[in-house]
mmCIF file of C-alpha atoms and ligand atoms in Angstrom:
data_model
loop_
_atom_site.group_PDB
_atom_site.id
_atom_site.type_symbol
_atom_site.label_atom_id
_atom_site.label_comp_id
_atom_site.label_asym_id
_atom_site.label_seq_id
_atom_site.Cartn_x
_atom_site.Cartn_y
_atom_site.Cartn_z
ATOM 1 C CA MET A 129 100.733 99.251 3.858
ATOM 2 C CA LYS A 130 97.697 96.877 5.817
ATOM 3 C CA VAL A 131 99.553 94.709 8.359
ATOM 4 C CA LEU A 132 97.362 91.246 9.120
ATOM 5 C CA VAL A 133 97.566 89.907 12.524
ATOM 6 C CA VAL A 134 97.213 86.128 12.957
ATOM 7 C CA ASN A 135 97.400 84.307 16.493
ATOM 8 C CA ALA A 136 96.703 80.878 15.961
ATOM 9 C CA GLY A 137 95.839 77.785 18.554
ATOM 10 C CA SER A 138 95.127 74.736 18.295
ATOM 11 C CA SER A 139 91.620 75.100 18.233
ATOM 12 C CA SER A 140 91.243 79.013 17.471
ATOM 13 C CA LEU A 141 92.186 82.116 15.293
ATOM 14 C CA LYS A 142 92.278 85.739 16.136
ATOM 15 C CA TYR A 143 93.714 88.176 13.797
ATOM 16 C CA GLN A 144 93.236 91.955 13.273
ATOM 17 C CA LEU A 145 93.261 93.845 9.877
ATOM 18 C CA ILE A 146 96.021 97.061 10.754
ATOM 19 C CA GLU A 147 96.210 100.148 8.528
ATOM 20 C CA MET A 148 99.534 101.050 9.392
ATOM 21 C CA GLU A 149 99.743 104.804 8.376
ATOM 22 C CA THR A 150 97.458 105.686 11.313
ATOM 23 C CA GLU A 151 97.545 102.531 13.141
ATOM 24 C CA THR A 152 93.846 102.284 12.684
ATOM 25 C CA VAL A 153 92.384 98.292 13.415
ATOM 26 C CA LEU A 154 90.094 98.347 10.442
ATOM 27 C CA CYS A 155 87.979 95.031 11.603
ATOM 28 C CA LYS A 156 88.992 91.938 13.875
ATOM 29 C CA GLY A 157 87.594 88.976 14.922
ATOM 30 C CA VAL A 158 88.427 85.468 16.138
ATOM 31 C CA VAL A 159 87.644 82.036 15.222
ATOM 32 C CA GLU A 160 86.609 79.495 18.217
ATOM 33 C CA LYS A 161 85.955 76.231 18.503
ATOM 34 C CA ILE A 162 87.647 74.885 15.388
ATOM 35 C CA GLY A 163 87.659 71.212 14.720
ATOM 36 C CA LEU A 164 84.465 71.173 17.844
ATOM 37 C CA ASN A 165 81.178 71.373 17.487
ATOM 38 C CA GLY A 166 79.691 74.718 18.376
ATOM 39 C CA SER A 167 83.035 77.103 15.472
ATOM 40 C CA LEU A 168 82.389 80.015 14.509
ATOM 41 C CA ILE A 169 83.679 83.372 13.421
ATOM 42 C CA THR A 170 83.301 86.324 15.565
ATOM 43 C CA HIS A 171 83.895 89.460 13.247
ATOM 44 C CA LYS A 172 84.388 92.844 13.910
ATOM 45 C CA TYR A 173 84.422 96.449 12.449
ATOM 46 C CA GLY A 174 83.837 99.306 13.282
ATOM 47 C CA ASP A 175 81.239 99.620 15.887
ATOM 48 C CA GLN A 176 79.355 96.688 13.867
ATOM 49 C CA LYS A 177 79.578 92.648 15.116
ATOM 50 C CA VAL A 178 78.666 89.925 12.639
ATOM 51 C CA ILE A 179 78.785 86.258 13.899
ATOM 52 C CA VAL A 180 78.878 83.054 11.310
ATOM 53 C CA GLU A 181 77.991 79.710 12.780
ATOM 54 C CA ASP A 182 79.782 77.357 10.067
ATOM 55 C CA THR A 183 81.084 74.060 10.289
ATOM 56 C CA ILE A 184 85.006 74.622 11.258
ATOM 57 C CA ASN A 185 86.780 71.393 10.784
ATOM 58 C CA ASP A 186 90.322 72.733 10.571
ATOM 59 C CA HIS A 187 92.463 76.099 10.592
ATOM 60 C CA THR A 188 92.145 75.853 6.503
ATOM 61 C CA LYS A 189 88.560 75.999 5.974
ATOM 62 C CA ALA A 190 89.250 78.868 9.121
ATOM 63 C CA PHE A 191 91.241 80.858 7.649
ATOM 64 C CA ASN A 192 89.503 80.582 4.452
ATOM 65 C CA LEU A 193 86.531 82.243 6.542
ATOM 66 C CA LEU A 194 88.627 84.587 7.964
ATOM 67 C CA ILE A 195 89.790 86.227 3.963
ATOM 68 C CA ASP A 196 86.234 85.923 3.159
ATOM 69 C CA CYS A 197 85.157 88.347 6.347
ATOM 70 C CA LEU A 198 87.848 90.379 4.948
ATOM 71 C CA VAL A 199 86.973 90.867 1.337
ATOM 72 C CA ASN A 200 82.674 90.560 2.457
ATOM 73 C CA LYS A 201 81.253 92.237 0.538
ATOM 74 C CA ASP A 202 78.538 94.056 3.110
ATOM 75 C CA TYR A 203 80.825 93.834 6.114
ATOM 76 C CA GLY A 204 84.391 93.517 4.761
ATOM 77 C CA VAL A 205 86.939 96.262 4.907
ATOM 78 C CA ILE A 206 88.748 95.892 1.822
ATOM 79 C CA ASP A 207 88.257 94.827 -2.033
ATOM 80 C CA SER A 208 90.377 92.213 -2.397
ATOM 81 C CA VAL A 209 93.405 89.877 -0.929
ATOM 82 C CA GLU A 210 95.958 91.946 -2.934
ATOM 83 C CA GLU A 211 95.205 94.581 -0.426
ATOM 84 C CA ILE A 212 97.328 92.740 2.197
ATOM 85 C CA GLY A 213 100.681 94.217 2.910
ATOM 86 C CA ALA A 214 102.472 91.404 4.882
ATOM 87 C CA ILE A 215 100.973 88.672 7.585
ATOM 88 C CA GLY A 216 102.676 89.091 11.065
ATOM 89 C CA HIS A 217 102.183 85.726 13.589
ATOM 90 C CA ARG A 218 101.931 85.358 17.280
ATOM 91 C CA VAL A 219 104.511 82.252 18.046
ATOM 92 C CA VAL A 220 105.061 81.618 21.202
ATOM 93 C CA HIS A 221 108.874 79.786 21.433
ATOM 94 C CA SER A 222 111.849 80.613 19.543
ATOM 95 C CA GLY A 223 114.452 78.452 21.654
ATOM 96 C CA GLU A 224 117.415 79.658 21.005
ATOM 97 C CA GLU A 225 117.215 80.495 17.162
ATOM 98 C CA PHE A 226 115.791 83.640 16.650
ATOM 99 C CA ASP A 227 116.038 86.612 19.507
ATOM 100 C CA SER A 228 114.275 88.412 17.470
ATOM 101 C CA SER A 229 111.169 88.921 15.303
ATOM 102 C CA THR A 230 111.353 87.406 11.248
ATOM 103 C CA TYR A 231 110.829 87.051 8.311
ATOM 104 C CA VAL A 232 109.698 83.297 7.283
ATOM 105 C CA GLY A 233 111.326 82.189 3.815
ATOM 106 C CA ASP A 234 112.296 78.514 3.546
ATOM 107 C CA GLU A 235 115.886 78.412 6.098
ATOM 108 C CA GLU A 236 113.605 80.248 8.425
ATOM 109 C CA MET A 237 110.482 78.091 8.190
ATOM 110 C CA LYS A 238 113.138 74.527 9.045
ATOM 111 C CA LYS A 239 114.504 76.584 12.157
ATOM 112 C CA LEU A 240 111.378 77.268 13.923
ATOM 113 C CA GLN A 241 110.234 73.559 13.127
ATOM 114 C CA SER A 242 113.073 72.598 14.971
ATOM 115 C CA VAL A 243 111.606 74.347 18.159
ATOM 116 C CA ALA A 244 108.335 73.150 17.970
ATOM 117 C CA HIS A 245 108.615 71.352 20.972
ATOM 118 C CA LEU A 246 109.424 73.211 22.890
ATOM 119 C CA ALA A 247 106.255 74.648 23.216
ATOM 120 C CA PRO A 248 103.879 71.590 21.790
ATOM 121 C CA LEU A 249 100.961 73.293 22.695
ATOM 122 C CA HIS A 250 101.164 76.727 20.450
ATOM 123 C CA ASN A 251 103.915 76.423 18.621
ATOM 124 C CA PRO A 252 102.908 73.426 15.864
ATOM 125 C CA ALA A 253 99.564 75.687 15.096
ATOM 126 C CA ASN A 254 101.521 78.494 14.679
ATOM 127 C CA ILE A 255 103.391 77.047 12.082
ATOM 128 C CA ALA A 256 100.903 75.008 10.406
ATOM 129 C CA CYS A 257 99.031 78.634 10.110
ATOM 130 C CA ILE A 258 102.372 79.968 8.390
ATOM 131 C CA GLN A 259 102.260 77.860 6.536
ATOM 132 C CA LEU A 260 98.482 77.917 5.453
ATOM 133 C CA CYS A 261 99.189 81.401 5.070
ATOM 134 C CA LYS A 262 102.036 80.913 1.744
ATOM 135 C CA SER A 263 100.507 78.247 0.317
ATOM 136 C CA LEU A 264 97.163 80.401 -0.051
ATOM 137 C CA LEU A 265 98.365 83.866 -0.088
ATOM 138 C CA PRO A 266 102.002 83.271 -1.691
ATOM 139 C CA LYS A 267 102.545 86.766 -2.676
ATOM 140 C CA VAL A 268 102.036 88.228 1.017
ATOM 141 C CA PRO A 269 105.248 87.680 3.058
ATOM 142 C CA ASN A 270 105.006 86.159 6.309
ATOM 143 C CA VAL A 271 106.777 87.535 9.797
ATOM 144 C CA ALA A 272 106.945 85.819 12.454
ATOM 145 C CA VAL A 273 107.014 87.786 15.998
ATOM 146 C CA PHE A 274 108.215 85.522 19.078
ATOM 147 C CA ASP A 275 106.774 85.831 22.872
ATOM 148 C CA THR A 276 110.319 85.274 24.083
ATOM 149 C CA ALA A 277 112.195 87.729 21.644
ATOM 150 C CA PHE A 278 111.851 90.748 23.970
ATOM 151 C CA HIS A 279 113.993 88.121 26.732
ATOM 152 C CA SER A 280 116.649 87.495 24.625
ATOM 153 C CA THR A 281 118.413 89.984 26.378
ATOM 154 C CA MET A 282 118.279 89.110 29.543
ATOM 155 C CA PRO A 283 121.901 88.029 30.852
ATOM 156 C CA LYS A 284 122.623 84.727 31.208
ATOM 157 C CA LYS A 285 123.248 84.474 35.151
ATOM 158 C CA ALA A 286 119.138 85.756 34.521
ATOM 159 C CA LYS A 287 118.174 83.155 31.818
ATOM 160 C CA MET A 288 120.360 79.705 33.142
ATOM 161 C CA TYR A 289 118.898 77.204 35.319
ATOM 162 C CA GLY A 290 121.227 75.527 38.221
ATOM 163 C CA ILE A 291 121.201 72.234 36.256
ATOM 164 C CA PRO A 292 124.529 71.131 34.606
ATOM 165 C CA TYR A 293 125.304 73.237 31.663
ATOM 166 C CA GLU A 294 125.595 70.199 29.353
ATOM 167 C CA ILE A 295 121.642 69.796 29.194
ATOM 168 C CA TYR A 296 121.864 73.366 28.617
ATOM 169 C CA GLU A 297 123.538 72.938 25.562
ATOM 170 C CA LYS A 298 122.524 69.871 24.631
ATOM 171 C CA TYR A 299 118.493 70.364 25.283
ATOM 172 C CA GLN A 300 118.231 74.480 24.836
ATOM 173 C CA ILE A 301 116.971 74.215 28.570
ATOM 174 C CA ARG A 302 116.834 77.480 30.288
ATOM 175 C CA ARG A 303 114.322 80.101 30.849
ATOM 176 C CA TYR A 304 113.459 82.254 28.359
ATOM 177 C CA GLY A 305 110.273 84.402 29.643
ATOM 178 C CA PHE A 306 106.901 85.307 27.465
ATOM 179 C CA HIS A 307 104.356 87.698 26.722
ATOM 180 C CA GLY A 308 107.411 89.537 25.135
ATOM 181 C CA THR A 309 105.076 91.941 22.726
ATOM 182 C CA SER A 310 103.525 92.949 26.118
ATOM 183 C CA HIS A 311 105.838 93.600 28.612
ATOM 184 C CA LYS A 312 107.983 95.486 25.383
ATOM 185 C CA PHE A 313 104.850 97.079 24.353
ATOM 186 C CA VAL A 314 103.786 98.536 28.186
ATOM 187 C CA SER A 315 107.422 99.524 28.851
ATOM 188 C CA GLY A 316 107.336 101.579 25.872
ATOM 189 C CA GLU A 317 105.046 103.450 26.574
ATOM 190 C CA ALA A 318 106.294 104.199 30.209
ATOM 191 C CA ILE A 319 109.491 105.393 28.981
ATOM 192 C CA LYS A 320 107.341 107.530 26.091
ATOM 193 C CA TYR A 321 105.194 109.092 29.138
ATOM 194 C CA LEU A 322 107.999 109.411 31.725
ATOM 195 C CA THR A 323 110.740 111.113 29.175
ATOM 196 C CA SER A 324 107.611 113.681 28.104
ATOM 197 C CA LYS A 325 107.429 114.830 31.853
ATOM 198 C CA GLY A 326 111.454 114.808 32.557
ATOM 199 C CA LEU A 327 111.243 111.661 34.977
ATOM 200 C CA PRO A 328 113.491 108.723 35.636
ATOM 201 C CA CYS A 329 112.607 106.192 33.432
ATOM 202 C CA SER A 330 115.684 103.362 32.751
ATOM 203 C CA LYS A 331 114.245 101.327 36.262
ATOM 204 C CA ILE A 332 111.036 99.658 34.950
ATOM 205 C CA VAL A 333 108.929 96.851 36.409
ATOM 206 C CA THR A 334 105.606 95.744 34.476
ATOM 207 C CA CYS A 335 103.735 93.914 35.856
ATOM 208 C CA HIS A 336 101.495 91.547 33.054
ATOM 209 C CA LEU A 337 98.888 90.402 34.905
ATOM 210 C CA GLY A 338 96.174 87.990 33.576
ATOM 211 C CA ASN A 339 94.716 84.322 32.789
ATOM 212 C CA GLY A 340 98.709 84.458 32.486
ATOM 213 C CA SER A 341 100.763 86.202 34.075
ATOM 214 C CA SER A 342 104.368 87.858 33.939
ATOM 215 C CA ILE A 343 106.828 90.613 35.522
ATOM 216 C CA SER A 344 109.714 91.567 33.937
ATOM 217 C CA ALA A 345 112.360 94.307 35.045
ATOM 218 C CA VAL A 346 113.443 96.721 32.001
ATOM 219 C CA LYS A 347 116.118 98.403 32.547
ATOM 220 C CA ASP A 348 117.566 101.325 30.005
ATOM 221 C CA GLY A 349 114.314 99.674 27.752
ATOM 222 C CA LYS A 350 115.730 95.978 27.538
ATOM 223 C CA CYS A 351 114.635 93.415 28.983
ATOM 224 C CA VAL A 352 117.199 91.953 32.240
ATOM 225 C CA ASP A 353 115.271 89.523 34.109
ATOM 226 C CA THR A 354 111.132 87.723 34.150
ATOM 227 C CA SER A 355 109.323 85.550 35.446
ATOM 228 C CA MET A 356 107.989 82.726 33.603
ATOM 229 C CA GLY A 357 110.293 80.037 32.220
ATOM 230 C CA MET A 358 111.425 77.435 30.429
ATOM 231 C CA THR A 359 107.363 77.233 29.908
ATOM 232 C CA PRO A 360 104.956 79.386 30.800
ATOM 233 C CA MET A 361 103.989 77.960 34.065
ATOM 234 C CA ALA A 362 106.717 79.407 35.855
ATOM 235 C CA GLY A 363 106.222 83.054 37.857
ATOM 236 C CA VAL A 364 104.225 83.907 39.656
ATOM 237 C CA MET A 365 100.432 81.707 40.257
ATOM 238 C CA MET A 366 98.207 82.017 38.010
ATOM 239 C CA GLY A 367 94.299 81.362 36.788
ATOM 240 C CA THR A 368 95.208 77.553 36.674
ATOM 241 C CA ARG A 369 98.261 77.319 36.617
ATOM 242 C CA CYS A 370 101.031 76.581 39.718
ATOM 243 C CA GLY A 371 103.883 79.451 39.080
ATOM 244 C CA ASP A 372 106.949 78.487 40.778
ATOM 245 C CA ILE A 373 106.996 75.235 42.326
ATOM 246 C CA ASP A 374 109.526 73.208 43.977
ATOM 247 C CA PRO A 375 110.341 70.327 41.401
ATOM 248 C CA ALA A 376 110.605 67.272 43.675
ATOM 249 C CA VAL A 377 107.155 68.480 44.134
ATOM 250 C CA VAL A 378 105.662 66.894 41.020
ATOM 251 C CA GLU A 379 107.015 63.547 41.424
ATOM 252 C CA MET A 380 105.503 63.405 45.237
ATOM 253 C CA ILE A 381 102.094 64.560 43.764
ATOM 254 C CA ALA A 382 102.257 61.540 40.843
ATOM 255 C CA ASP A 383 103.575 59.181 43.762
ATOM 256 C CA ASN A 384 100.829 59.770 45.572
ATOM 257 C CA THR A 385 97.876 60.652 43.328
ATOM 258 C CA GLY A 386 98.572 57.796 40.645
ATOM 259 C CA MET A 387 98.963 60.226 37.864
ATOM 260 C CA SER A 388 101.480 59.849 35.969
ATOM 261 C CA LEU A 389 104.054 62.642 35.182
ATOM 262 C CA LYS A 390 102.208 64.157 31.616
ATOM 263 C CA GLU A 391 99.331 63.856 33.930
ATOM 264 C CA THR A 392 100.981 65.920 37.028
ATOM 265 C CA THR A 393 101.841 68.532 34.827
ATOM 266 C CA ASN A 394 98.345 69.086 33.419
ATOM 267 C CA TYR A 395 97.367 68.945 36.743
ATOM 268 C CA LEU A 396 99.534 71.604 37.453
ATOM 269 C CA ASN A 397 99.160 73.935 34.536
ATOM 270 C CA LYS A 398 95.412 73.612 33.656
ATOM 271 C CA GLN A 399 93.677 72.768 37.169
ATOM 272 C CA SER A 400 96.000 74.744 39.729
ATOM 273 C CA GLY A 401 96.894 78.593 40.708
ATOM 274 C CA PHE A 402 94.157 80.519 41.442
ATOM 275 C CA MET A 403 91.284 77.210 40.746
ATOM 276 C CA GLY A 404 93.320 74.670 42.849
ATOM 277 C CA VAL A 405 93.725 76.863 45.550
ATOM 278 C CA SER A 406 90.736 79.045 46.158
ATOM 279 C CA GLY A 407 87.808 76.227 44.672
ATOM 280 C CA VAL A 408 86.042 78.335 43.016
ATOM 281 C CA SER A 409 87.710 80.077 40.024
ATOM 282 C CA SER A 410 90.480 80.284 37.786
ATOM 283 C CA ASP A 411 88.668 84.308 37.323
ATOM 284 C CA ALA A 412 89.874 86.941 39.093
ATOM 285 C CA ARG A 413 86.606 88.962 39.262
ATOM 286 C CA GLU A 414 84.513 85.457 40.705
ATOM 287 C CA LEU A 415 87.570 85.338 43.038
ATOM 288 C CA CYS A 416 87.305 88.687 44.268
ATOM 289 C CA LYS A 417 83.316 87.994 44.658
ATOM 290 C CA ALA A 418 83.744 85.166 46.130
ATOM 291 C CA ALA A 419 86.209 86.724 48.683
ATOM 292 C CA SER A 420 84.136 89.697 49.555
ATOM 293 C CA GLU A 421 81.121 86.746 50.290
ATOM 294 C CA GLY A 422 83.904 85.088 52.835
ATOM 295 C CA ASN A 423 85.187 82.502 50.689
ATOM 296 C CA GLU A 424 88.455 81.811 52.445
ATOM 297 C CA ARG A 425 90.065 79.956 49.776
ATOM 298 C CA ALA A 426 89.470 82.427 47.666
ATOM 299 C CA GLN A 427 90.964 85.293 49.920
ATOM 300 C CA LEU A 428 93.846 83.080 50.345
ATOM 301 C CA ALA A 429 94.389 82.929 46.559
ATOM 302 C CA LYS A 430 93.989 86.246 46.467
ATOM 303 C CA ASP A 431 96.832 86.660 48.794
ATOM 304 C CA MET A 432 99.284 84.287 47.622
ATOM 305 C CA PHE A 433 98.814 86.508 43.887
ATOM 306 C CA ALA A 434 99.922 90.090 45.390
ATOM 307 C CA TYR A 435 102.524 88.029 47.230
ATOM 308 C CA GLN A 436 104.317 86.403 44.450
ATOM 309 C CA VAL A 437 103.926 89.725 42.672
ATOM 310 C CA GLN A 438 105.153 91.626 45.478
ATOM 311 C CA LYS A 439 108.253 89.589 45.724
ATOM 312 C CA PHE A 440 109.318 90.128 41.996
ATOM 313 C CA ILE A 441 108.835 93.786 42.346
ATOM 314 C CA GLY A 442 111.150 93.747 44.824
ATOM 315 C CA SER A 443 113.947 90.955 43.987
ATOM 316 C CA TYR A 444 113.829 93.487 40.369
ATOM 317 C CA ALA A 445 113.934 96.500 42.845
ATOM 318 C CA VAL A 446 117.525 95.402 43.979
ATOM 319 C CA ALA A 447 118.362 93.104 40.163
ATOM 320 C CA MET A 448 118.828 96.945 38.750
ATOM 321 C CA ASN A 449 119.761 98.513 42.047
ATOM 322 C CA GLY A 450 116.851 100.817 42.063
ATOM 323 C CA LEU A 451 113.405 101.442 40.181
ATOM 324 C CA ASP A 452 111.742 104.288 38.309
ATOM 325 C CA CYS A 453 108.801 103.153 37.476
ATOM 326 C CA VAL A 454 105.634 100.352 38.316
ATOM 327 C CA VAL A 455 103.219 99.566 35.236
ATOM 328 C CA PHE A 456 100.997 97.587 35.478
ATOM 329 C CA THR A 457 98.536 95.697 32.518
ATOM 330 C CA GLY A 458 96.482 92.587 31.335
ATOM 331 C CA GLY A 459 93.428 92.184 32.393
ATOM 332 C CA ILE A 460 93.848 92.224 35.898
ATOM 333 C CA GLY A 461 96.241 94.793 35.809
ATOM 334 C CA GLU A 462 94.221 96.900 33.715
ATOM 335 C CA ASN A 463 91.029 96.285 35.979
ATOM 336 C CA SER A 464 91.074 95.286 39.145
ATOM 337 C CA TRP A 465 91.611 98.420 41.875
ATOM 338 C CA GLU A 466 91.396 95.470 44.280
ATOM 339 C CA PHE A 467 94.864 93.689 43.077
ATOM 340 C CA ARG A 468 96.673 96.912 42.356
ATOM 341 C CA GLU A 469 95.890 97.901 45.925
ATOM 342 C CA LEU A 470 96.608 94.762 47.829
ATOM 343 C CA ILE A 471 99.950 94.422 45.640
ATOM 344 C CA MET A 472 101.310 98.080 46.327
ATOM 345 C CA GLN A 473 101.165 97.494 49.998
ATOM 346 C CA ASN A 474 104.902 97.274 51.194
ATOM 347 C CA THR A 475 106.150 99.150 48.941
ATOM 348 C CA GLU A 476 106.862 102.721 50.758
ATOM 349 C CA PHE A 477 109.889 102.165 51.353
ATOM 350 C CA LEU A 478 110.944 101.884 47.879
ATOM 351 C CA GLY A 479 109.603 105.393 47.488
ATOM 352 C CA VAL A 480 106.202 104.836 45.823
ATOM 353 C CA ALA A 481 103.122 107.364 47.039
ATOM 354 C CA PHE A 482 100.129 105.194 45.717
ATOM 355 C CA ASP A 483 97.091 107.323 45.349
ATOM 356 C CA GLN A 484 94.893 104.457 46.509
ATOM 357 C CA GLU A 485 91.655 107.051 46.250
ATOM 358 C CA LYS A 486 93.010 107.341 42.303
ATOM 359 C CA ASN A 487 93.360 103.574 41.747
ATOM 360 C CA LYS A 488 89.207 103.280 42.721
ATOM 361 C CA THR A 489 87.725 104.913 39.989
ATOM 362 C CA SER A 490 86.684 103.840 37.048
ATOM 363 C CA GLU A 491 89.073 106.374 35.045
ATOM 364 C CA ALA A 492 91.887 103.529 36.724
ATOM 365 C CA ARG A 493 90.416 101.122 34.605
ATOM 366 C CA GLY A 494 91.294 99.926 31.491
ATOM 367 C CA ASN A 495 92.945 103.605 30.213
ATOM 368 C CA PHE A 496 95.957 104.763 30.939
ATOM 369 C CA CYS A 497 96.312 105.969 34.588
ATOM 370 C CA ASP A 498 99.554 107.905 36.702
ATOM 371 C CA LEU A 499 98.166 106.142 39.814
ATOM 372 C CA SER A 500 100.984 107.711 41.949
ATOM 373 C CA LYS A 501 101.179 110.740 44.056
ATOM 374 C CA PRO A 502 102.957 113.472 42.778
ATOM 375 C CA GLU A 503 106.073 113.515 45.871
ATOM 376 C CA SER A 504 105.514 109.890 44.572
ATOM 377 C CA LYS A 505 109.549 108.987 43.536
ATOM 378 C CA VAL A 506 107.989 105.784 41.389
ATOM 379 C CA LYS A 507 105.347 106.177 39.103
ATOM 380 C CA VAL A 508 102.779 103.661 39.502
ATOM 381 C CA LEU A 509 100.810 103.164 35.635
ATOM 382 C CA VAL A 510 97.891 101.271 34.162
ATOM 383 C CA ILE A 511 98.692 101.007 30.190
ATOM 384 C CA PRO A 512 96.050 98.744 28.329
ATOM 385 C CA THR A 513 98.659 96.543 26.562
ATOM 386 C CA ASN A 514 98.264 96.347 22.702
ATOM 387 C CA GLU A 515 100.332 93.140 21.448
ATOM 388 C CA GLU A 516 98.496 92.813 18.321
ATOM 389 C CA LEU A 517 100.218 96.725 17.413
ATOM 390 C CA VAL A 518 103.462 95.598 18.484
ATOM 391 C CA ILE A 519 103.616 92.170 16.121
ATOM 392 C CA ALA A 520 101.924 94.579 13.156
ATOM 393 C CA ARG A 521 104.934 97.387 13.411
ATOM 394 C CA GLU A 522 107.630 94.869 13.583
ATOM 395 C CA THR A 523 105.770 92.916 10.519
ATOM 396 C CA GLN A 524 105.653 96.617 8.667
ATOM 397 C CA GLU A 525 109.428 97.018 9.509
ATOM 398 C CA ILE A 526 110.923 93.670 8.880
ATOM 399 C CA VAL A 527 109.318 93.267 5.383
ATOM 400 C CA GLN A 528 109.925 97.179 4.477
ATOM 401 C CA SER A 529 113.506 96.377 5.343
ATOM 402 C CA LEU A 530 113.268 93.232 2.819
HETATM 403 P P1 LIG B 1949 93.640 88.377 30.468
HETATM 404 O O1 LIG B 1949 94.202 87.001 30.118
HETATM 405 O O2 LIG B 1949 94.631 89.629 29.967
HETATM 406 O O3 LIG B 1949 92.565 88.552 28.860
HETATM 407 O O4 LIG B 1949 92.293 88.868 31.883
HETATM 408 C C1 LIG B 1949 91.738 87.651 32.295
HETATM 409 C C2 LIG B 1949 91.428 88.399 33.401
HETATM 410 O O5 LIG B 1949 91.567 89.780 33.859
HETATM 411 C C3 LIG B 1949 90.486 87.711 33.911
HETATM 412 O O6 LIG B 1949 91.478 86.726 35.536
HETATM 413 C C4 LIG B 1949 89.953 88.103 34.508
HETATM 414 O O7 LIG B 1949 88.832 88.337 35.583
HETATM 415 C C5 LIG B 1949 90.337 89.543 34.691
HETATM 416 N N1 LIG B 1949 89.513 90.764 34.703
HETATM 417 C C6 LIG B 1949 89.092 91.730 33.747
HETATM 418 N N2 LIG B 1949 88.183 92.281 34.247
HETATM 419 C C7 LIG B 1949 88.074 91.982 35.387
HETATM 420 C C8 LIG B 1949 87.762 93.106 36.759
HETATM 421 N N3 LIG B 1949 87.336 94.479 36.665
HETATM 422 N N4 LIG B 1949 88.553 92.645 38.063
HETATM 423 C C9 LIG B 1949 89.208 92.072 38.547
HETATM 424 N N5 LIG B 1949 89.526 90.931 37.360
HETATM 425 C C10 LIG B 1949 89.433 91.256 35.865
#
């Protein structure tokens, strides 16, 4: 079966067409700047790439262009859309309506719409894209795969906020967690690797560190805690997001600056984190460069991030009563030896023997790599994430069970 994986944002549309028998990516691409000046589609197949610039006013046009790329005589990879067996959609927030991936029929669509307000920047675009696929390719089944689903196994003591219970019941306000497909993929890969070596694998901390970052505690293959919350603003400080913060600070910033509550939230979401603290960039590479040139605020942002990740690792080791493995993934986790080195400081007492030399090699950049010394009780792994593959696998599984 060929599965089309679609990740729709408000102004972008990412896609991959995957042949499931061999789990081969036939092509992938992104439509960018939908509804804006300079819209274009970048389509990659094999080792080739085409860029089509066009006026792309809406997602319908974007999706039609995407389909054209798939079947195009010169750079397409299939003869007709009939070859698409299913479409898997990344949907950010499931609310309490779903705790796993789902086929999207009429009933499910209503439920999706009822929780759209929980992720106002993401879910409406995801839902609109599913509707579009249903109308343009009515014979192809659609499956929603949620960022939140992997975290649905968290016990209630980890899910709940210390707010009046009625507020939770009435508005579903609790911690949900995000990057679930990534945490699921890398913890699964870590379990496979550790099992093949005869090593324990029941207590894993997965660190997805990128523009957005989250850390999860995975016990016996199931998520028992995660750092993000009701929204992806929570947890560690990120590229532009503040991470965990005293809630009273929000009103304090608003009062002092004259910003509205909405503006303040936006400020904490888009202008804080690495960007806000360093004043240099939201990008980890720029941050490291500035810090190495002596920029103190860039160094501070680096230290804050590493320290916050460390604290999550430590607290999750206690939550799981031990630690077998730490996994690094995401743009920073997969590529930045500097951040991995900083984060792994002070972990010797947990039984970590971190191989600092191996950590700096090119082998440890963007590849699966074991960074622990042979005597290390806790394994430290770099595992490149593959969220699209998780979406495609779940889509295939659901469609085959229909
Ligand atoms: P992601 O959101 O997972 O795509 O990750 C993006 C982040 O990864 C950005 O902050 C990048 O600067 C960071 N990143 C990518 N490559 C490197 C690298 N070689 N060193 C440090 N950070 C990197």
